[in-house]
Amino acid sequence: MSDQPVGPVPPFEPPYYVVVFTSVRTEPDDGDDGDGGDGGDDGYDETGARMDELVASVPGFLGTESARTPGGLGITVGYFRDEEAIKRWREDAEHRTAQKRGRGEWYEKYVVHVAKVERSYGFERGYGFERSGSLERA
């Protein structure tokens, strides 16, 4: 959906929150295979890019990751510093309009999970891993 580099977002210093949006796309009726490409998607890609821009301006937004299978299953994880940041995003008028359009046009179904992250760590070749939001050189 965006020009983000491929790969996971780095671990953040806990606590923070994640919003996991898991969705199944509707069957495109205009030649798009649902893979997020540019082939006639009724504004889906354009709206997704706008949502990426918009959420990045929310104070407390930390990052996002997104993946979609060719069959239409998608998972987007948004990372937020606190519940207030999630509330600001959830209540954003343009985001709410996109949600309404998603229910009407783009999604067969979706589920949203919100969770507080207590631990965060990662691995990257050339680095070791350490809990609580950092990667160390190995």
PDB file of C-alpha atoms in Angstrom:
ATOM      1  CA  MET A   1       0.000   0.000   0.000  1.00  0.00           C
ATOM      2  CA  SER A   2       2.874   2.396   0.579  1.00  0.00           C
ATOM      3  CA  ASP A   3       6.526   2.998  -0.211  1.00  0.00           C
ATOM      4  CA  GLN A   4       7.671   1.531   3.113  1.00  0.00           C
ATOM      5  CA  PRO A   5      10.776  -0.639   2.993  1.00  0.00           C
ATOM      6  CA  VAL A   6      10.156  -4.381   3.022  1.00  0.00           C
ATOM      7  CA  GLY A   7      10.643  -5.856   6.459  1.00  0.00           C
ATOM      8  CA  PRO A   8       9.279  -5.589   9.940  1.00  0.00           C
ATOM      9  CA  VAL A   9       9.109  -2.336  11.838  1.00  0.00           C
ATOM     10  CA  PRO A  10      11.758  -2.234  14.568  1.00  0.00           C
ATOM     11  CA  PRO A  11      10.898  -3.195  18.125  1.00  0.00           C
ATOM     12  CA  PHE A  12       9.635  -0.273  20.215  1.00  0.00           C
ATOM     13  CA  GLU A  13      10.090   0.419  23.896  1.00  0.00           C
ATOM     14  CA  PRO A  14       7.048  -1.090  25.661  1.00  0.00           C
ATOM     15  CA  PRO A  15       4.414  -0.533  26.624  1.00  0.00           C
ATOM     16  CA  TYR A  16       2.709   0.413  23.384  1.00  0.00           C
ATOM     17  CA  TYR A  17      -0.369  -0.766  21.512  1.00  0.00           C
ATOM     18  CA  VAL A  18      -1.069  -2.644  18.317  1.00  0.00           C
ATOM     19  CA  VAL A  19      -4.190  -2.572  16.190  1.00  0.00           C
ATOM     20  CA  VAL A  20      -4.405  -5.678  14.015  1.00  0.00           C
ATOM     21  CA  PHE A  21      -6.781  -5.378  11.065  1.00  0.00           C
ATOM     22  CA  THR A  22      -7.388  -8.734   9.348  1.00  0.00           C
ATOM     23  CA  SER A  23      -9.565  -8.618   6.265  1.00  0.00           C
ATOM     24  CA  VAL A  24     -10.835 -10.549   3.270  1.00  0.00           C
ATOM     25  CA  ARG A  25     -11.296  -8.524   0.091  1.00  0.00           C
ATOM     26  CA  THR A  26     -14.382  -8.710  -2.064  1.00  0.00           C
ATOM     27  CA  GLU A  27     -13.940 -10.284  -5.464  1.00  0.00           C
ATOM     28  CA  PRO A  28     -12.910  -7.488  -7.833  1.00  0.00           C
ATOM     29  CA  ASP A  29     -15.297  -7.064 -10.747  1.00  0.00           C
ATOM     30  CA  ASP A  30     -12.955  -5.072 -12.966  1.00  0.00           C
ATOM     31  CA  GLY A  31      -9.920  -7.235 -13.644  1.00  0.00           C
ATOM     32  CA  ASP A  32      -8.020  -6.523 -10.430  1.00  0.00           C
ATOM     33  CA  ASP A  33      -6.772  -9.709  -8.820  1.00  0.00           C
ATOM     34  CA  GLY A  34      -6.989  -8.213  -5.333  1.00  0.00           C
ATOM     35  CA  ASP A  35      -3.246  -8.229  -4.801  1.00  0.00           C
ATOM     36  CA  GLY A  36      -2.922  -4.510  -4.163  1.00  0.00           C
ATOM     37  CA  GLY A  37      -1.587  -3.796  -7.648  1.00  0.00           C
ATOM     38  CA  ASP A  38      -2.647  -0.971  -9.900  1.00  0.00           C
ATOM     39  CA  GLY A  39      -5.204  -2.869 -11.978  1.00  0.00           C
ATOM     40  CA  GLY A  40      -8.552  -1.083 -11.610  1.00  0.00           C
ATOM     41  CA  ASP A  41      -9.279  -1.333  -7.913  1.00  0.00           C
ATOM     42  CA  ASP A  42     -12.118   1.195  -7.510  1.00  0.00           C
ATOM     43  CA  GLY A  43      -9.906   3.508  -5.483  1.00  0.00           C
ATOM     44  CA  TYR A  44      -8.677   0.901  -2.989  1.00  0.00           C
ATOM     45  CA  ASP A  45      -4.949   1.497  -3.508  1.00  0.00           C
ATOM     46  CA  GLU A  46      -5.357   5.269  -3.646  1.00  0.00           C
ATOM     47  CA  THR A  47      -7.401   5.273  -0.430  1.00  0.00           C
ATOM     48  CA  GLY A  48      -4.862   2.985   1.248  1.00  0.00           C
ATOM     49  CA  ALA A  49      -2.033   5.331   0.324  1.00  0.00           C
ATOM     50  CA  ARG A  50      -4.023   8.273   1.694  1.00  0.00           C
ATOM     51  CA  MET A  51      -4.710   6.401   4.942  1.00  0.00           C
ATOM     52  CA  ASP A  52      -0.959   5.687   5.269  1.00  0.00           C
ATOM     53  CA  GLU A  53      -0.307   9.443   4.908  1.00  0.00           C
ATOM     54  CA  LEU A  54      -3.047  10.385   7.324  1.00  0.00           C
ATOM     55  CA  VAL A  55      -2.191   7.929  10.103  1.00  0.00           C
ATOM     56  CA  ALA A  56       1.463   8.999   9.954  1.00  0.00           C
ATOM     57  CA  SER A  57       0.348  12.468  11.092  1.00  0.00           C
ATOM     58  CA  VAL A  58      -1.397  11.155  14.229  1.00  0.00           C
ATOM     59  CA  PRO A  59       0.611  12.011  17.369  1.00  0.00           C
ATOM     60  CA  GLY A  60       1.645   8.709  18.959  1.00  0.00           C
ATOM     61  CA  PHE A  61       1.610   6.707  15.722  1.00  0.00           C
ATOM     62  CA  LEU A  62       4.743   4.516  15.568  1.00  0.00           C
ATOM     63  CA  GLY A  63       4.478   2.585  12.306  1.00  0.00           C
ATOM     64  CA  THR A  64       2.588   0.051  10.257  1.00  0.00           C
ATOM     65  CA  GLU A  65       3.096  -3.267   8.489  1.00  0.00           C
ATOM     66  CA  SER A  66       0.802  -4.783   5.916  1.00  0.00           C
ATOM     67  CA  ALA A  67       0.599  -7.934   3.796  1.00  0.00           C
ATOM     68  CA  ARG A  68      -2.017  -9.419   1.491  1.00  0.00           C
ATOM     69  CA  THR A  69      -2.215 -12.816  -0.171  1.00  0.00           C
ATOM     70  CA  PRO A  70      -3.165 -13.129  -3.849  1.00  0.00           C
ATOM     71  CA  GLY A  71      -6.432 -14.694  -2.622  1.00  0.00           C
ATOM     72  CA  GLY A  72      -7.416 -11.512  -0.785  1.00  0.00           C
ATOM     73  CA  LEU A  73      -6.585 -12.182   2.884  1.00  0.00           C
ATOM     74  CA  GLY A  74      -4.874  -9.133   4.350  1.00  0.00           C
ATOM     75  CA  ILE A  75      -3.299  -8.262   7.672  1.00  0.00           C
ATOM     76  CA  THR A  76      -2.326  -4.740   8.656  1.00  0.00           C
ATOM     77  CA  VAL A  77      -0.735  -4.011  12.022  1.00  0.00           C
ATOM     78  CA  GLY A  78      -0.662  -0.438  13.276  1.00  0.00           C
ATOM     79  CA  TYR A  79       1.639   0.474  16.158  1.00  0.00           C
ATOM     80  CA  PHE A  80       0.639   3.260  18.552  1.00  0.00           C
ATOM     81  CA  ARG A  81       2.262   4.702  21.666  1.00  0.00           C
ATOM     82  CA  ASP A  82      -0.989   4.872  23.657  1.00  0.00           C
ATOM     83  CA  GLU A  83      -4.746   4.423  23.558  1.00  0.00           C
ATOM     84  CA  GLU A  84      -5.275   8.137  22.953  1.00  0.00           C
ATOM     85  CA  ALA A  85      -3.416   7.845  19.624  1.00  0.00           C
ATOM     86  CA  ILE A  86      -5.643   4.910  18.639  1.00  0.00           C
ATOM     87  CA  LYS A  87      -8.712   6.932  19.568  1.00  0.00           C
ATOM     88  CA  ARG A  88      -7.548   9.882  17.436  1.00  0.00           C
ATOM     89  CA  TRP A  89      -7.055   7.549  14.477  1.00  0.00           C
ATOM     90  CA  ARG A  90     -10.353   5.730  14.996  1.00  0.00           C
ATOM     91  CA  GLU A  91     -12.258   9.043  15.165  1.00  0.00           C
ATOM     92  CA  ASP A  92     -10.550  10.736  12.201  1.00  0.00           C
ATOM     93  CA  ALA A  93     -13.304  11.829   9.790  1.00  0.00           C
ATOM     94  CA  GLU A  94     -11.463  10.819   6.618  1.00  0.00           C
ATOM     95  CA  HIS A  95     -10.587   7.434   8.123  1.00  0.00           C
ATOM     96  CA  ARG A  96     -14.237   6.887   9.081  1.00  0.00           C
ATOM     97  CA  THR A  97     -15.289   7.662   5.502  1.00  0.00           C
ATOM     98  CA  ALA A  98     -12.766   5.107   4.204  1.00  0.00           C
ATOM     99  CA  GLN A  99     -14.065   2.535   6.694  1.00  0.00           C
ATOM    100  CA  LYS A 100     -17.616   3.050   5.452  1.00  0.00           C
ATOM    101  CA  ARG A 101     -16.470   2.614   1.854  1.00  0.00           C
ATOM    102  CA  GLY A 102     -14.534  -0.510   2.852  1.00  0.00           C
ATOM    103  CA  ARG A 103     -17.654  -2.085   4.325  1.00  0.00           C
ATOM    104  CA  GLY A 104     -19.654  -1.123   1.247  1.00  0.00           C
ATOM    105  CA  GLU A 105     -17.187  -2.049  -1.503  1.00  0.00           C
ATOM    106  CA  TRP A 106     -13.847  -3.598  -0.621  1.00  0.00           C
ATOM    107  CA  TYR A 107     -14.251  -6.133   2.192  1.00  0.00           C
ATOM    108  CA  GLU A 108     -16.219  -9.341   2.559  1.00  0.00           C
ATOM    109  CA  LYS A 109     -15.314  -9.339   6.248  1.00  0.00           C
ATOM    110  CA  TYR A 110     -12.772  -8.005   8.687  1.00  0.00           C
ATOM    111  CA  VAL A 111     -11.788  -8.262  12.334  1.00  0.00           C
ATOM    112  CA  VAL A 112      -9.939  -5.704  14.457  1.00  0.00           C
ATOM    113  CA  HIS A 113      -7.874  -6.699  17.492  1.00  0.00           C
ATOM    114  CA  VAL A 114      -6.361  -4.125  19.854  1.00  0.00           C
ATOM    115  CA  ALA A 115      -3.664  -5.217  22.291  1.00  0.00           C
ATOM    116  CA  LYS A 116      -1.151  -3.739  24.720  1.00  0.00           C
ATOM    117  CA  VAL A 117       2.406  -4.904  24.040  1.00  0.00           C
ATOM    118  CA  GLU A 118       4.377  -5.780  27.164  1.00  0.00           C
ATOM    119  CA  ARG A 119       7.552  -7.099  25.481  1.00  0.00           C
ATOM    120  CA  SER A 120       9.179  -6.351  22.154  1.00  0.00           C
ATOM    121  CA  TYR A 121      12.339  -7.751  20.624  1.00  0.00           C
ATOM    122  CA  GLY A 122      13.676  -8.752  17.253  1.00  0.00           C
ATOM    123  CA  PHE A 123      16.443 -10.277  15.194  1.00  0.00           C
ATOM    124  CA  GLU A 124      18.364  -8.992  12.219  1.00  0.00           C
ATOM    125  CA  ARG A 125      21.363 -10.702  10.633  1.00  0.00           C
ATOM    126  CA  GLY A 126      24.432  -8.862  11.832  1.00  0.00           C
ATOM    127  CA  TYR A 127      22.593  -7.912  15.011  1.00  0.00           C
ATOM    128  CA  GLY A 128      21.694  -9.911  18.072  1.00  0.00           C
ATOM    129  CA  PHE A 129      18.382  -9.382  19.718  1.00  0.00           C
ATOM    130  CA  GLU A 130      17.460  -7.695  22.908  1.00  0.00           C
ATOM    131  CA  ARG A 131      14.115  -7.178  24.525  1.00  0.00           C
ATOM    132  CA  SER A 132      12.457  -3.847  25.019  1.00  0.00           C
ATOM    133  CA  GLY A 133      12.789  -2.055  21.804  1.00  0.00           C
ATOM    134  CA  SER A 134      16.297  -2.351  20.488  1.00  0.00           C
ATOM    135  CA  LEU A 135      18.518  -4.458  18.275  1.00  0.00           C
ATOM    136  CA  GLU A 136      22.150  -4.977  19.190  1.00  0.00           C
ATOM    137  CA  ARG A 137      25.081  -5.837  16.936  1.00  0.00           C
ATOM    138  CA  ALA A 138      25.986  -9.504  17.337  1.00  0.00           C
TER     139      ALA A 138
END
